[in-house]
PDB file of C-alpha atoms and ligand atoms in Angstrom:
ATOM      1  CA  MET A   1       3.057 -10.564  16.123  1.00  0.00           C
ATOM      2  CA  ALA A   2       4.838  -7.993  18.219  1.00  0.00           C
ATOM      3  CA  ALA A   3       5.533 -10.341  21.056  1.00  0.00           C
ATOM      4  CA  GLY A   4       8.743 -10.331  22.988  1.00  0.00           C
ATOM      5  CA  GLY A   5      12.184  -9.701  21.652  1.00  0.00           C
ATOM      6  CA  ARG A   6      11.263  -9.912  18.031  1.00  0.00           C
ATOM      7  CA  GLY A   7       8.978  -6.942  18.376  1.00  0.00           C
ATOM      8  CA  ARG A   8      11.673  -4.899  19.998  1.00  0.00           C
ATOM      9  CA  ARG A   9      14.124  -5.851  17.304  1.00  0.00           C
ATOM     10  CA  ARG A  10      11.758  -4.685  14.632  1.00  0.00           C
ATOM     11  CA  ARG A  11      11.178  -1.397  16.373  1.00  0.00           C
ATOM     12  CA  ARG A  12      14.843  -0.711  16.682  1.00  0.00           C
ATOM     13  CA  LEU A  13      15.388  -1.353  13.010  1.00  0.00           C
ATOM     14  CA  ALA A  14      12.358   0.497  11.801  1.00  0.00           C
ATOM     15  CA  GLY A  15      14.275   3.723  11.324  1.00  0.00           C
ATOM     16  CA  LEU A  16      16.663   2.010   8.968  1.00  0.00           C
ATOM     17  CA  VAL A  17      13.867   0.816   6.764  1.00  0.00           C
ATOM     18  CA  ALA A  18      12.296   4.198   7.069  1.00  0.00           C
ATOM     19  CA  ALA A  19      15.032   5.925   5.199  1.00  0.00           C
ATOM     20  CA  LEU A  20      14.640   3.509   2.328  1.00  0.00           C
ATOM     21  CA  VAL A  21      10.902   3.806   2.193  1.00  0.00           C
ATOM     22  CA  ALA A  22      10.920   7.565   2.473  1.00  0.00           C
ATOM     23  CA  SER A  23      13.249   7.958  -0.450  1.00  0.00           C
ATOM     24  CA  ALA A  24      11.733   5.276  -2.560  1.00  0.00           C
ATOM     25  CA  ALA A  25       8.139   4.228  -2.274  1.00  0.00           C
ATOM     26  CA  CYS A  26       5.919   5.573  -5.012  1.00  0.00           C
ATOM     27  CA  MET A  27       8.774   7.514  -6.433  1.00  0.00           C
ATOM     28  CA  VAL A  28       7.853   6.667  -9.985  1.00  0.00           C
ATOM     29  CA  GLU A  29       4.275   7.277 -10.870  1.00  0.00           C
ATOM     30  CA  PRO A  30       4.156   8.670 -14.368  1.00  0.00           C
ATOM     31  CA  VAL A  31       0.461   9.092 -14.630  1.00  0.00           C
ATOM     32  CA  ARG A  32      -1.725  11.834 -16.025  1.00  0.00           C
ATOM     33  CA  GLN A  33      -3.849   9.601 -18.178  1.00  0.00           C
ATOM     34  CA  PRO A  34      -7.562   9.411 -17.654  1.00  0.00           C
ATOM     35  CA  ALA A  35      -8.909   6.269 -16.109  1.00  0.00           C
ATOM     36  CA  GLU A  36     -10.178   3.707 -18.530  1.00  0.00           C
ATOM     37  CA  PRO A  37     -13.809   2.793 -18.226  1.00  0.00           C
ATOM     38  CA  THR A  38     -14.336  -0.034 -15.838  1.00  0.00           C
ATOM     39  CA  GLY A  39     -14.315  -3.407 -17.508  1.00  0.00           C
ATOM     40  CA  SER A  40     -16.551  -6.334 -16.940  1.00  0.00           C
ATOM     41  CA  ARG A  41     -14.007  -8.700 -15.483  1.00  0.00           C
ATOM     42  CA  GLN A  42     -15.152  -9.950 -12.143  1.00  0.00           C
ATOM     43  CA  PRO A  43     -12.692 -10.893  -9.451  1.00  0.00           C
ATOM     44  CA  ALA A  44     -12.688 -14.224  -7.750  1.00  0.00           C
ATOM     45  CA  SER A  45     -15.868 -14.799  -5.872  1.00  0.00           C
ATOM     46  CA  PRO A  46     -15.808 -13.465  -2.347  1.00  0.00           C
ATOM     47  CA  SER A  47     -15.157 -16.151   0.156  1.00  0.00           C
ATOM     48  CA  ALA A  48     -15.520 -16.393   3.871  1.00  0.00           C
ATOM     49  CA  GLU A  49     -11.814 -16.855   4.305  1.00  0.00           C
ATOM     50  CA  VAL A  50     -10.227 -14.893   7.029  1.00  0.00           C
ATOM     51  CA  THR A  51      -6.742 -13.553   6.728  1.00  0.00           C
ATOM     52  CA  ARG A  52      -4.576 -13.581   9.758  1.00  0.00           C
ATOM     53  CA  ALA A  53      -1.459 -11.474  10.076  1.00  0.00           C
ATOM     54  CA  ASP A  54       0.464 -13.934  12.152  1.00  0.00           C
ATOM     55  CA  GLY A  55       3.961 -12.650  12.493  1.00  0.00           C
ATOM     56  CA  THR A  56       6.186 -15.319  11.020  1.00  0.00           C
ATOM     57  CA  ASP A  57       8.795 -13.937   8.691  1.00  0.00           C
ATOM     58  CA  THR A  58       9.809 -16.596   6.202  1.00  0.00           C
ATOM     59  CA  VAL A  59       9.888 -16.085   2.444  1.00  0.00           C
ATOM     60  CA  GLU A  60       6.850 -18.320   2.156  1.00  0.00           C
ATOM     61  CA  GLU A  61       4.975 -16.218   4.672  1.00  0.00           C
ATOM     62  CA  PHE A  62       5.965 -13.038   2.854  1.00  0.00           C
ATOM     63  CA  GLN A  63       4.657 -14.416  -0.445  1.00  0.00           C
ATOM     64  CA  GLN A  64       1.494 -15.561   1.256  1.00  0.00           C
ATOM     65  CA  ASP A  65       1.002 -12.126   2.824  1.00  0.00           C
ATOM     66  CA  ILE A  66       1.432 -10.427  -0.558  1.00  0.00           C
ATOM     67  CA  ALA A  67      -1.159 -12.755  -2.068  1.00  0.00           C
ATOM     68  CA  ASP A  68      -3.508 -12.292   0.885  1.00  0.00           C
ATOM     69  CA  ALA A  69      -3.162  -8.508   0.774  1.00  0.00           C
ATOM     70  CA  GLN A  70      -3.917  -8.506  -2.959  1.00  0.00           C
ATOM     71  CA  ARG A  71      -6.962 -10.726  -2.519  1.00  0.00           C
ATOM     72  CA  LEU A  72      -8.200  -8.670   0.410  1.00  0.00           C
ATOM     73  CA  ALA A  73      -7.799  -5.396  -1.500  1.00  0.00           C
ATOM     74  CA  GLU A  74      -9.556  -6.747  -4.597  1.00  0.00           C
ATOM     75  CA  ARG A  75     -12.417  -7.990  -2.527  1.00  0.00           C
ATOM     76  CA  TYR A  76     -12.689  -4.777  -0.542  1.00  0.00           C
ATOM     77  CA  TRP A  77     -12.720  -2.445  -3.535  1.00  0.00           C
ATOM     78  CA  THR A  78     -15.067  -4.684  -5.479  1.00  0.00           C
ATOM     79  CA  GLU A  79     -17.539  -4.411  -2.626  1.00  0.00           C
ATOM     80  CA  GLN A  80     -17.110  -0.653  -2.353  1.00  0.00           C
ATOM     81  CA  PHE A  81     -17.709  -0.153  -6.071  1.00  0.00           C
ATOM     82  CA  GLN A  82     -20.664  -2.521  -6.076  1.00  0.00           C
ATOM     83  CA  ALA A  83     -22.198  -0.609  -3.189  1.00  0.00           C
ATOM     84  CA  SER A  84     -22.331   2.436  -5.488  1.00  0.00           C
ATOM     85  CA  GLY A  85     -23.637   0.418  -8.416  1.00  0.00           C
ATOM     86  CA  GLN A  86     -20.368   0.161 -10.309  1.00  0.00           C
ATOM     87  CA  SER A  87     -18.211  -2.753 -11.304  1.00  0.00           C
ATOM     88  CA  PHE A  88     -14.588  -2.788 -10.265  1.00  0.00           C
ATOM     89  CA  ARG A  89     -11.762  -3.883 -12.486  1.00  0.00           C
ATOM     90  CA  PRO A  90      -8.964  -5.274 -10.290  1.00  0.00           C
ATOM     91  CA  ILE A  91      -5.455  -4.019 -10.853  1.00  0.00           C
ATOM     92  CA  ARG A  92      -4.126  -6.050 -13.737  1.00  0.00           C
ATOM     93  CA  ARG A  93      -0.927  -7.456 -12.258  1.00  0.00           C
ATOM     94  CA  ILE A  94       1.279  -7.411  -9.191  1.00  0.00           C
ATOM     95  CA  ILE A  95       4.869  -7.793 -10.333  1.00  0.00           C
ATOM     96  CA  PRO A  96       7.857  -8.631  -8.111  1.00  0.00           C
ATOM     97  CA  TYR A  97      11.243  -7.583  -9.454  1.00  0.00           C
ATOM     98  CA  GLN A  98      14.847  -7.751  -8.320  1.00  0.00           C
ATOM     99  CA  ARG A  99      17.012  -5.671 -10.640  1.00  0.00           C
ATOM    100  CA  ASP A 100      17.216  -2.061 -11.768  1.00  0.00           C
ATOM    101  CA  GLY A 101      15.313  -1.664 -14.991  1.00  0.00           C
ATOM    102  CA  GLU A 102      13.823  -5.146 -14.926  1.00  0.00           C
ATOM    103  CA  VAL A 103      10.401  -3.540 -15.047  1.00  0.00           C
ATOM    104  CA  SER A 104       9.464  -0.356 -16.877  1.00  0.00           C
ATOM    105  CA  CYS A 105       6.485   1.903 -16.503  1.00  0.00           C
ATOM    106  CA  GLY A 106       5.624   4.182 -19.392  1.00  0.00           C
ATOM    107  CA  GLY A 107       9.159   3.850 -20.745  1.00  0.00           C
ATOM    108  CA  GLN A 108      10.720   4.664 -17.370  1.00  0.00           C
ATOM    109  CA  GLU A 109      12.804   1.923 -15.774  1.00  0.00           C
ATOM    110  CA  LEU A 110      11.978   1.206 -12.175  1.00  0.00           C
ATOM    111  CA  PRO A 111      14.939   1.319  -9.817  1.00  0.00           C
ATOM    112  CA  ARG A 112      15.517  -1.114  -7.007  1.00  0.00           C
ATOM    113  CA  ASN A 113      14.286  -0.339  -3.478  1.00  0.00           C
ATOM    114  CA  ASN A 114      10.931   0.817  -4.674  1.00  0.00           C
ATOM    115  CA  ALA A 115       7.287  -0.059  -4.930  1.00  0.00           C
ATOM    116  CA  VAL A 116       5.012   1.689  -7.388  1.00  0.00           C
ATOM    117  CA  TYR A 117       1.660   1.706  -9.026  1.00  0.00           C
ATOM    118  CA  CYS A 118       2.069   2.195 -12.768  1.00  0.00           C
ATOM    119  CA  THR A 119      -0.939   4.041 -14.089  1.00  0.00           C
ATOM    120  CA  VAL A 120      -0.291   3.711 -17.800  1.00  0.00           C
ATOM    121  CA  SER A 121      -0.083  -0.093 -17.617  1.00  0.00           C
ATOM    122  CA  ASP A 122      -2.199  -0.669 -14.506  1.00  0.00           C
ATOM    123  CA  PHE A 123       0.171  -2.773 -12.454  1.00  0.00           C
ATOM    124  CA  ILE A 124       1.838  -2.673  -9.072  1.00  0.00           C
ATOM    125  CA  ALA A 125       5.526  -3.543  -9.036  1.00  0.00           C
ATOM    126  CA  TYR A 126       7.708  -4.014  -5.988  1.00  0.00           C
ATOM    127  CA  ASP A 127      11.345  -4.792  -5.409  1.00  0.00           C
ATOM    128  CA  VAL A 128      10.974  -8.158  -3.749  1.00  0.00           C
ATOM    129  CA  ASN A 129      14.242  -8.017  -1.805  1.00  0.00           C
ATOM    130  CA  TRP A 130      13.575  -4.534  -0.480  1.00  0.00           C
ATOM    131  CA  SER A 131       9.993  -5.398   0.447  1.00  0.00           C
ATOM    132  CA  PHE A 132      11.032  -8.619   2.115  1.00  0.00           C
ATOM    133  CA  GLY A 133      13.641  -6.729   4.151  1.00  0.00           C
ATOM    134  CA  ALA A 134      11.023  -4.240   5.311  1.00  0.00           C
ATOM    135  CA  PHE A 135       8.652  -7.104   6.090  1.00  0.00           C
ATOM    136  CA  ARG A 136      11.255  -8.752   8.305  1.00  0.00           C
ATOM    137  CA  GLN A 137      12.232  -5.535  10.028  1.00  0.00           C
ATOM    138  CA  ILE A 138       8.897  -3.803  10.524  1.00  0.00           C
ATOM    139  CA  GLY A 139       6.579  -6.784  10.495  1.00  0.00           C
ATOM    140  CA  ASP A 140       3.944  -8.376   8.317  1.00  0.00           C
ATOM    141  CA  ALA A 141       1.568  -5.453   8.759  1.00  0.00           C
ATOM    142  CA  PHE A 142       3.923  -3.546   6.479  1.00  0.00           C
ATOM    143  CA  VAL A 143       3.033  -5.777   3.519  1.00  0.00           C
ATOM    144  CA  PHE A 144      -0.668  -5.109   3.983  1.00  0.00           C
ATOM    145  CA  TYR A 145      -0.020  -1.382   4.244  1.00  0.00           C
ATOM    146  CA  LEU A 146       2.266  -1.316   1.200  1.00  0.00           C
ATOM    147  CA  LEU A 147      -0.153  -3.228  -1.007  1.00  0.00           C
ATOM    148  CA  GLY A 148      -3.036  -1.163   0.339  1.00  0.00           C
ATOM    149  CA  HIS A 149      -1.298   2.111  -0.452  1.00  0.00           C
ATOM    150  CA  GLU A 150      -0.308   1.151  -3.998  1.00  0.00           C
ATOM    151  CA  TYR A 151      -3.703  -0.385  -4.615  1.00  0.00           C
ATOM    152  CA  ALA A 152      -5.282   2.883  -3.534  1.00  0.00           C
ATOM    153  CA  HIS A 153      -3.407   4.654  -6.339  1.00  0.00           C
ATOM    154  CA  GLY A 154      -5.069   2.255  -8.765  1.00  0.00           C
ATOM    155  CA  VAL A 155      -8.441   3.127  -7.278  1.00  0.00           C
ATOM    156  CA  GLN A 156      -7.691   6.850  -7.534  1.00  0.00           C
ATOM    157  CA  THR A 157      -6.972   6.300 -11.217  1.00  0.00           C
ATOM    158  CA  ARG A 158     -10.234   4.432 -11.711  1.00  0.00           C
ATOM    159  CA  LEU A 159     -12.096   7.266  -9.999  1.00  0.00           C
ATOM    160  CA  GLY A 160     -10.282   9.897 -12.059  1.00  0.00           C
ATOM    161  CA  ILE A 161      -8.856  11.555  -8.946  1.00  0.00           C
ATOM    162  CA  ARG A 162      -5.829  13.682  -9.667  1.00  0.00           C
ATOM    163  CA  TYR A 163      -4.704  16.323  -7.225  1.00  0.00           C
ATOM    164  CA  ASN A 164      -2.461  19.207  -8.120  1.00  0.00           C
ATOM    165  CA  PHE A 165       0.135  18.186  -5.582  1.00  0.00           C
ATOM    166  CA  THR A 166       1.705  14.784  -5.108  1.00  0.00           C
ATOM    167  CA  VAL A 167       1.438  15.077  -1.358  1.00  0.00           C
ATOM    168  CA  GLN A 168      -2.370  15.276  -1.577  1.00  0.00           C
ATOM    169  CA  GLN A 169      -2.477  12.169  -3.748  1.00  0.00           C
ATOM    170  CA  GLU A 170      -0.183  10.317  -1.349  1.00  0.00           C
ATOM    171  CA  LEU A 171      -1.985  11.280   1.852  1.00  0.00           C
ATOM    172  CA  GLN A 172      -5.287  10.250   0.327  1.00  0.00           C
ATOM    173  CA  ALA A 173      -3.757   6.888  -0.618  1.00  0.00           C
ATOM    174  CA  ASP A 174      -2.651   6.481   2.998  1.00  0.00           C
ATOM    175  CA  CYS A 175      -6.184   7.246   4.156  1.00  0.00           C
ATOM    176  CA  MET A 176      -7.627   4.735   1.685  1.00  0.00           C
ATOM    177  CA  ALA A 177      -5.117   2.103   2.788  1.00  0.00           C
ATOM    178  CA  GLY A 178      -6.221   2.752   6.359  1.00  0.00           C
ATOM    179  CA  ALA A 179      -9.879   2.443   5.402  1.00  0.00           C
ATOM    180  CA  TYR A 180      -9.348  -0.836   3.577  1.00  0.00           C
ATOM    181  CA  LEU A 181      -7.512  -2.294   6.549  1.00  0.00           C
ATOM    182  CA  GLY A 182      -9.826  -0.901   9.224  1.00  0.00           C
ATOM    183  CA  ASP A 183     -12.951  -1.986   7.363  1.00  0.00           C
ATOM    184  CA  SER A 184     -11.475  -5.442   6.748  1.00  0.00           C
ATOM    185  CA  VAL A 185     -10.759  -5.808  10.450  1.00  0.00           C
ATOM    186  CA  ARG A 186     -14.282  -4.649  11.317  1.00  0.00           C
ATOM    187  CA  ALA A 187     -15.733  -7.074   8.758  1.00  0.00           C
ATOM    188  CA  GLY A 188     -13.709  -9.906  10.238  1.00  0.00           C
ATOM    189  CA  THR A 189     -11.874 -10.617   6.975  1.00  0.00           C
ATOM    190  CA  LEU A 190      -8.556  -9.563   8.474  1.00  0.00           C
ATOM    191  CA  ILE A 191      -7.422 -10.355  11.969  1.00  0.00           C
ATOM    192  CA  LEU A 192      -4.605  -8.361  13.450  1.00  0.00           C
ATOM    193  CA  ASP A 193      -2.378  -9.596  16.203  1.00  0.00           C
ATOM    194  CA  ASP A 194      -1.300  -7.544  19.165  1.00  0.00           C
ATOM    195  CA  GLY A 195       1.227  -4.996  18.033  1.00  0.00           C
ATOM    196  CA  ASP A 196       0.073  -4.703  14.425  1.00  0.00           C
ATOM    197  CA  LEU A 197      -1.399  -1.265  15.008  1.00  0.00           C
ATOM    198  CA  ASP A 198       1.876  -0.191  16.542  1.00  0.00           C
ATOM    199  CA  GLU A 199       3.639  -1.509  13.459  1.00  0.00           C
ATOM    200  CA  PHE A 200       1.400   0.548  11.213  1.00  0.00           C
ATOM    201  CA  ASN A 201       2.034   3.600  13.328  1.00  0.00           C
ATOM    202  CA  GLU A 202       5.776   3.113  13.445  1.00  0.00           C
ATOM    203  CA  GLY A 203       5.921   2.308   9.771  1.00  0.00           C
ATOM    204  CA  LEU A 204       4.010   5.452   8.852  1.00  0.00           C
ATOM    205  CA  LEU A 205       5.969   7.693  11.153  1.00  0.00           C
ATOM    206  CA  ALA A 206       9.073   6.193   9.628  1.00  0.00           C
ATOM    207  CA  VAL A 207       8.111   6.766   5.999  1.00  0.00           C
ATOM    208  CA  GLY A 208       7.246  10.441   6.417  1.00  0.00           C
ATOM    209  CA  ASP A 209       9.264  13.067   4.633  1.00  0.00           C
ATOM    210  CA  ASP A 210      12.263  14.699   6.250  1.00  0.00           C
ATOM    211  CA  PRO A 211      11.598  18.036   7.966  1.00  0.00           C
ATOM    212  CA  GLY A 212      13.348  19.950   5.176  1.00  0.00           C
ATOM    213  CA  GLN A 213      11.185  18.482   2.425  1.00  0.00           C
ATOM    214  CA  PRO A 214       8.923  21.125   0.824  1.00  0.00           C
ATOM    215  CA  TRP A 215       5.327  19.940   0.857  1.00  0.00           C
ATOM    216  CA  PHE A 216       4.834  20.955  -2.759  1.00  0.00           C
ATOM    217  CA  ALA A 217       7.787  18.955  -4.120  1.00  0.00           C
ATOM    218  CA  GLU A 218       7.102  16.330  -6.758  1.00  0.00           C
ATOM    219  CA  ASP A 219       8.082  13.460  -4.513  1.00  0.00           C
ATOM    220  CA  SER A 220       6.547  14.676  -1.263  1.00  0.00           C
ATOM    221  CA  HIS A 221       4.460  12.149   0.627  1.00  0.00           C
ATOM    222  CA  GLY A 222       3.722  14.176   3.761  1.00  0.00           C
ATOM    223  CA  SER A 223       5.363  14.570   7.142  1.00  0.00           C
ATOM    224  CA  PRO A 224       5.466  11.565   9.481  1.00  0.00           C
ATOM    225  CA  GLU A 225       2.596  13.054  11.492  1.00  0.00           C
ATOM    226  CA  GLN A 226       0.517  13.763   8.377  1.00  0.00           C
ATOM    227  CA  ARG A 227       0.977  10.228   7.068  1.00  0.00           C
ATOM    228  CA  ALA A 228       0.049   8.589  10.352  1.00  0.00           C
ATOM    229  CA  GLU A 229      -2.896  10.965  10.800  1.00  0.00           C
ATOM    230  CA  SER A 230      -4.237  10.208   7.310  1.00  0.00           C
ATOM    231  CA  PHE A 231      -3.845   6.474   7.683  1.00  0.00           C
ATOM    232  CA  PHE A 232      -5.555   6.277  11.064  1.00  0.00           C
ATOM    233  CA  ARG A 233      -8.306   8.690  10.021  1.00  0.00           C
ATOM    234  CA  GLY A 234      -9.186   6.175   7.306  1.00  0.00           C
ATOM    235  CA  TYR A 235      -8.595   3.225   9.595  1.00  0.00           C
ATOM    236  CA  GLU A 236     -11.007   4.519  12.217  1.00  0.00           C
ATOM    237  CA  ARG A 237     -13.626   6.305  10.097  1.00  0.00           C
ATOM    238  CA  SER A 238     -13.508   4.430   6.784  1.00  0.00           C
ATOM    239  CA  LEU A 239     -13.630   5.958   3.309  1.00  0.00           C
ATOM    240  CA  SER A 240     -15.916   8.821   4.234  1.00  0.00           C
ATOM    241  CA  ALA A 241     -12.881  10.343   5.907  1.00  0.00           C
ATOM    242  CA  CYS A 242     -10.772  10.229   2.728  1.00  0.00           C
ATOM    243  CA  ASP A 243     -12.405  12.971   0.598  1.00  0.00           C
ATOM    244  CA  LEU A 244     -13.192  10.708  -2.315  1.00  0.00           C
ATOM    245  CA  GLY A 245     -16.000  13.010  -3.378  1.00  0.00           C
TER     246      GLY A 245
HETATM  247 ZN1  LIG B 301       2.045   6.499  -3.171  1.00  0.00          ZN
END
């Protein structure tokens, strides 16, 4: 997917997207409610389908990648929970939106240029135009990362994980997103094309906080190096590297 001129174009534009992502992603996460007990709903039966991140950048491909990333994440976390004898309740909904305030989480309207996991209502919402722009500029790997990161917040909620500092919560979500992607690649359920790992790396370096951002601030997500380190630690070593307890 990173072949030739298109790959170079994406790299050049990555910084532009970066600013958006850094200021926006996961900005609104009004949480602080205990996880509900896991329900009995079972996800779709696991199939032998293989997802291929194949680098085209049409709207149809974007929608397909969102759906694939959701299915892959549900399947992955279901298997992880089952391995420890628990059932997994998939995140209730994935909601695309286009306008400021079109979607609310816990009474707080979600602004454009954002993607969030809403703990109180158990959904992921993403600005479809913003996400599609990032998808075209960074590459399709971005969609799998974005869904993986937000999905990880839903898993943290189910596990009752709540750190004192936002940055800890965010870096762990990056690690979990890395683990879900790395494990899926190792299991053969996700096939990456040449350049996808570079896209992850560039995307993560791009979404890191600015140097002046205090690590303890409410909206801190970690420095570019911290985010990339967390993601690839999970990618290479799986969930045991993510301090899930
Ligand atoms: Zn986050």
